[in-house]
Amino acid sequence: MAILVTGGAGYIGSHTVVMLLEAGYEVVALDNLCNSHPEVFNRIETITGKRPAFVEGDIRDRACLDALFADYTIDSVIHFAGLKAVGESVAKPLEYYQNNVHGSVVLCEAMAAAGVKRLVFSSSATVYGEDAPVPYVETMPRGKTSNPYGTSKAMVEQVLTDLVLSDPQWSVALLRYFNPIGAHSSGLIGEDPQGIPNNLMPFISQVAVGKREQLSIFGNDYDTADGTCVRDYLHVMDLAEGHLKSLSCLDKPGAHIYNLGTGNGLSVLEMVNSFITVTGVDIPYQFAPRRDGDLPAFWADASKAERELGWSTRYSLADMMQDTWKWQSQNPEGYR
Ligand code: NAD
Ligand code: WQD
């Protein structure tokens, strides 16, 4: 029995593959490599001594999925594959709905045809919408999303919720990630953004390594302690472990929603200062105007995952900084 990991060559997928292999699972990774590099599988092999099966293909390609389910005995699917750049989703909404929503539907159709009805889905804190009070709790309704990326996540959550209602054999975990950062402690795998990074930590680490001149901090006039935005940053290995732990909830039919975060918010300035303190590398920055669509502050109520899955974060903020820097400094050009 194997776990199919869609998007298994990507940032969170690759760290989850490492954990699955180390826990003794057989893994099949499916990825079209639109935002990743196959070198990651050599690195995974160096870390774990094992190589996952890799199928280069697209979740929207039904024939490819049917062949995969015929070739391997899949027990459960962990579904990471998708596009994730918020700004790009505003410019190219159809691509995001095509890939993220249509792709997830095709994947579920192929799963149903193969009799595989256990799915873990990469959702996002963004589905709580623009007006939710903090901390975010799973009992809150999904809110008004502010961009097609976020809407695509909310739509897939709805599709999966309807699917489990239609057929009690299905069980689905909807994992709402907060802000994953960091890398495997070996420095062999990590986040490898193409072009100018959209997210805070990759930008900071590219400034540190000399690829960018300085960080622009988007807004210092928010109603937060130091005026900069607050987020719930968690180590990607903690997030990966959340996926392993969530597999157990699939024994119960239905849709199971879990926040995966630390439960603590940190400001942009706290993140920058922590990076400088931990690595000893200076990060020049300037304050810039607010970024469209940014919320002032949000973090998780992470108690449900602890109560029901026995999962909570273990890595410290210093670990997140140290591991980000180890990956970036050892691989200034990523996997290329
Ligand atoms: P990533 O881009 O590194 O990984 C996604 C992988 O999916 C890539 O390897 C890409 O090549 C692959 N892919 C994309 N479309 C595909 C398709 N149609 N068929 C096959 N493969 C495809 O992103 P990530 O940060 O690892 O995110 C993984 C998932 O988690 C995504 O669904 C993302 O939306 C979600 N998520 C990410 C974050 C975050 O901050 N990184 C937060 C919340 C949710
Ligand atoms: C964090 C903070 C920025 C870059 C996004 C998606 C979300 C989820 C995670 C997938 C914010 C500030 C950033 C920079 C900055 N992805 N910042 N200068 O916006 O919380 O979440 O990624 O689901 O859906 O929206 O993360 O890392 O982009 O930003 O000041 O150069 O850092 O304004 O306050 P965000 P982020």
GROMACS .gro file of C-alpha atoms in nm, residues 10-200:
model
  191
   10GLY     CA    1   0.720   2.094  -0.440
   11TYR     CA    2   0.815   2.273  -0.121
   12ILE     CA    3   0.573   2.121   0.131
   13GLY     CA    4   0.527   1.801  -0.070
   14SER     CA    5   0.899   1.714  -0.070
   15HIS     CA    6   0.931   1.760   0.307
   16THR     CA    7   0.622   1.544   0.357
   17VAL     CA    8   0.767   1.276   0.127
   18VAL     CA    9   1.081   1.266   0.346
   19MET     CA   10   0.871   1.216   0.657
   20LEU     CA   11   0.652   0.951   0.495
   21LEU     CA   12   0.957   0.755   0.375
   22GLU     CA   13   1.120   0.780   0.717
   23ALA     CA   14   0.799   0.655   0.876
   24GLY     CA   15   0.812   0.349   0.648
   25TYR     CA   16   0.541   0.441   0.397
   26GLU     CA   17   0.577   0.357   0.031
   27VAL     CA   18   0.541   0.681  -0.165
   28VAL     CA   19   0.441   0.764  -0.521
   29ALA     CA   20   0.496   1.129  -0.611
   30LEU     CA   21   0.303   1.281  -0.902
   31ASP     CA   22   0.415   1.622  -1.025
   32ASN     CA   23   0.415   1.809  -1.358
   33LEU     CA   24   0.725   2.005  -1.242
   34CYS     CA   25   0.564   2.341  -1.333
   35ASN     CA   26   0.703   2.487  -1.010
   36SER     CA   27   0.968   2.236  -0.904
   37HIS     CA   28   1.278   2.047  -1.015
   38PRO     CA   29   1.342   1.671  -1.032
   39GLU     CA   30   1.677   1.716  -0.849
   40VAL     CA   31   1.464   1.717  -0.534
   41PHE     CA   32   1.432   1.337  -0.561
   42ASN     CA   33   1.811   1.291  -0.548
   43ARG     CA   34   1.816   1.506  -0.236
   44ILE     CA   35   1.530   1.308  -0.080
   45GLU     CA   36   1.726   0.990  -0.149
   46THR     CA   37   2.037   1.137   0.016
   47ILE     CA   38   1.836   1.225   0.327
   48THR     CA   39   1.632   0.908   0.362
   49GLY     CA   40   1.830   0.643   0.172
   50LYS     CA   41   1.511   0.576  -0.023
   51ARG     CA   42   1.374   0.704  -0.350
   52PRO     CA   43   1.001   0.754  -0.395
   53ALA     CA   44   0.842   0.639  -0.720
   54PHE     CA   45   0.800   0.947  -0.939
   55VAL     CA   46   0.540   0.994  -1.211
   56GLU     CA   47   0.584   1.310  -1.416
   57GLY     CA   48   0.229   1.405  -1.500
   58ASP     CA   49  -0.061   1.636  -1.441
   59ILE     CA   50  -0.356   1.595  -1.205
   60ARG     CA   51  -0.580   1.715  -1.488
   61ASP     CA   52  -0.471   1.424  -1.710
   62ARG     CA   53  -0.724   1.152  -1.641
   63ALA     CA   54  -0.544   0.889  -1.849
   64CYS     CA   55  -0.223   0.951  -1.654
   65LEU     CA   56  -0.410   0.915  -1.323
   66ASP     CA   57  -0.588   0.596  -1.435
   67ALA     CA   58  -0.254   0.442  -1.534
   68LEU     CA   59  -0.100   0.544  -1.201
   69PHE     CA   60  -0.384   0.388  -1.001
   70ALA     CA   61  -0.353   0.073  -1.215
   71ASP     CA   62   0.025   0.054  -1.163
   72TYR     CA   63   0.032   0.115  -0.786
   73THR     CA   64  -0.190   0.010  -0.498
   74ILE     CA   65  -0.272   0.344  -0.342
   75ASP     CA   66  -0.415   0.360   0.008
   76SER     CA   67  -0.456   0.738   0.047
   77VAL     CA   68  -0.379   1.053  -0.148
   78ILE     CA   69  -0.212   1.365  -0.008
   79HIS     CA   70  -0.298   1.638  -0.255
   80PHE     CA   71  -0.055   1.931  -0.271
   81ALA     CA   72  -0.052   1.993  -0.648
   82GLY     CA   73  -0.172   2.337  -0.743
   83LEU     CA   74  -0.073   2.694  -0.819
   84LYS     CA   75  -0.020   2.921  -0.520
   85ALA     CA   76   0.081   3.275  -0.615
   86VAL     CA   77  -0.185   3.517  -0.492
   87GLY     CA   78  -0.093   3.807  -0.725
   88GLU     CA   79  -0.066   3.582  -1.030
   89SER     CA   80  -0.410   3.439  -0.952
   90VAL     CA   81  -0.561   3.788  -0.983
   91ALA     CA   82  -0.399   3.828  -1.326
   92LYS     CA   83  -0.474   3.472  -1.444
   93PRO     CA   84  -0.790   3.354  -1.266
   94LEU     CA   85  -0.878   3.093  -1.527
   95GLU     CA   86  -0.542   2.919  -1.484
   96TYR     CA   87  -0.599   2.899  -1.111
   97TYR     CA   88  -0.953   2.762  -1.137
   98GLN     CA   89  -0.840   2.523  -1.414
   99ASN     CA   90  -0.546   2.388  -1.220
  100ASN     CA   91  -0.666   2.401  -0.861
  101VAL     CA   92  -1.040   2.338  -0.891
  102HIS     CA   93  -1.077   2.140  -1.213
  103GLY     CA   94  -0.755   1.949  -1.132
  104SER     CA   95  -0.889   1.848  -0.792
  105VAL     CA   96  -1.218   1.733  -0.947
  106VAL     CA   97  -1.037   1.517  -1.205
  107LEU     CA   98  -0.820   1.371  -0.928
  108CYS     CA   99  -1.128   1.280  -0.723
  109GLU     CA  100  -1.298   1.126  -1.027
  110ALA     CA  101  -0.993   0.908  -1.091
  111MET     CA  102  -0.974   0.816  -0.722
  112ALA     CA  103  -1.342   0.718  -0.715
  113ALA     CA  104  -1.297   0.506  -1.027
  114ALA     CA  105  -1.001   0.330  -0.864
  115GLY     CA  106  -1.189   0.284  -0.536
  116VAL     CA  107  -0.947   0.507  -0.343
  117LYS     CA  108  -1.154   0.736  -0.121
  118ARG     CA  109  -0.912   0.875   0.136
  119LEU     CA  110  -0.777   1.222   0.067
  120VAL     CA  111  -0.577   1.486   0.252
  121PHE     CA  112  -0.614   1.830   0.095
  122SER     CA  113  -0.379   2.132   0.120
  123SER     CA  114  -0.610   2.411   0.217
  124SER     CA  115  -0.518   2.748   0.356
  125ALA     CA  116  -0.599   2.990   0.637
  126THR     CA  117  -0.703   3.224   0.357
  127VAL     CA  118  -1.043   3.045   0.343
  128TYR     CA  119  -1.144   3.217   0.668
  129GLY     CA  120  -1.176   3.530   0.456
  130GLU     CA  121  -1.122   3.897   0.516
  131ASP     CA  122  -1.347   3.960   0.815
  132ALA     CA  123  -1.290   3.668   1.052
  133PRO     CA  124  -1.195   3.744   1.413
  134VAL     CA  125  -0.862   3.606   1.539
  135PRO     CA  126  -0.758   3.349   1.626
  136TYR     CA  127  -0.917   3.146   1.348
  137VAL     CA  128  -1.110   2.841   1.473
  138GLU     CA  129  -1.230   2.554   1.255
  139THR     CA  130  -1.591   2.607   1.371
  140MET     CA  131  -1.599   2.945   1.193
  141PRO     CA  132  -1.763   2.949   0.850
  142ARG     CA  133  -1.552   3.008   0.544
  143GLY     CA  134  -1.547   3.379   0.469
  144LYS     CA  135  -1.522   3.612   0.173
  145THR     CA  136  -1.192   3.541   0.000
  146SER     CA  137  -1.003   3.827  -0.161
  147ASN     CA  138  -0.836   3.665  -0.463
  148PRO     CA  139  -0.888   3.374  -0.704
  149TYR     CA  140  -0.620   3.164  -0.531
  150GLY     CA  141  -0.805   3.182  -0.199
  151THR     CA  142  -1.139   3.128  -0.371
  152SER     CA  143  -1.002   2.819  -0.547
  153LYS     CA  144  -0.911   2.670  -0.205
  154ALA     CA  145  -1.257   2.750  -0.066
  155MET     CA  146  -1.418   2.597  -0.377
  156VAL     CA  147  -1.223   2.273  -0.345
  157GLU     CA  148  -1.316   2.254   0.024
  158GLN     CA  149  -1.681   2.280  -0.084
  159VAL     CA  150  -1.641   2.018  -0.358
  160LEU     CA  151  -1.486   1.776  -0.109
  161THR     CA  152  -1.751   1.850   0.155
  162ASP     CA  153  -2.025   1.771  -0.098
  163LEU     CA  154  -1.840   1.460  -0.210
  164VAL     CA  155  -1.823   1.307   0.140
  165LEU     CA  156  -2.194   1.384   0.187
  166SER     CA  157  -2.274   1.197  -0.134
  167ASP     CA  158  -2.081   0.882  -0.045
  168PRO     CA  159  -2.004   0.773   0.312
  169GLN     CA  160  -1.703   0.574   0.191
  170TRP     CA  161  -1.510   0.897   0.138
  171SER     CA  162  -1.299   1.051   0.410
  172VAL     CA  163  -1.123   1.379   0.361
  173ALA     CA  164  -0.892   1.594   0.573
  174LEU     CA  165  -0.901   1.966   0.495
  175LEU     CA  166  -0.575   2.100   0.637
  176ARG     CA  167  -0.568   2.477   0.665
  177TYR     CA  168  -0.205   2.583   0.669
  178PHE     CA  169  -0.093   2.911   0.817
  179ASN     CA  170   0.251   3.036   0.703
  180PRO     CA  171   0.498   2.751   0.645
  181ILE     CA  172   0.867   2.850   0.639
  182GLY     CA  173   1.203   2.684   0.701
  183ALA     CA  174   1.358   2.379   0.541
  184HIS     CA  175   1.486   2.031   0.623
  185SER     CA  176   1.768   2.062   0.877
  186SER     CA  177   2.013   1.896   0.633
  187GLY     CA  178   1.992   2.202   0.407
  188LEU     CA  179   1.935   1.964   0.113
  189ILE     CA  180   1.572   2.050   0.040
  190GLY     CA  181   1.383   2.375   0.085
  191GLU     CA  182   1.167   2.636  -0.082
  192ASP     CA  183   1.285   2.721  -0.433
  193PRO     CA  184   1.077   3.008  -0.571
  194GLN     CA  185   1.113   3.109  -0.936
  195GLY     CA  186   1.185   3.477  -0.999
  196ILE     CA  187   1.117   3.742  -0.737
  197PRO     CA  188   0.979   3.574  -0.425
  198ASN     CA  189   0.625   3.674  -0.322
  199ASN     CA  190   0.660   3.548   0.033
  200LEU     CA  191   0.846   3.699   0.322
   0.00000   0.00000   0.00000
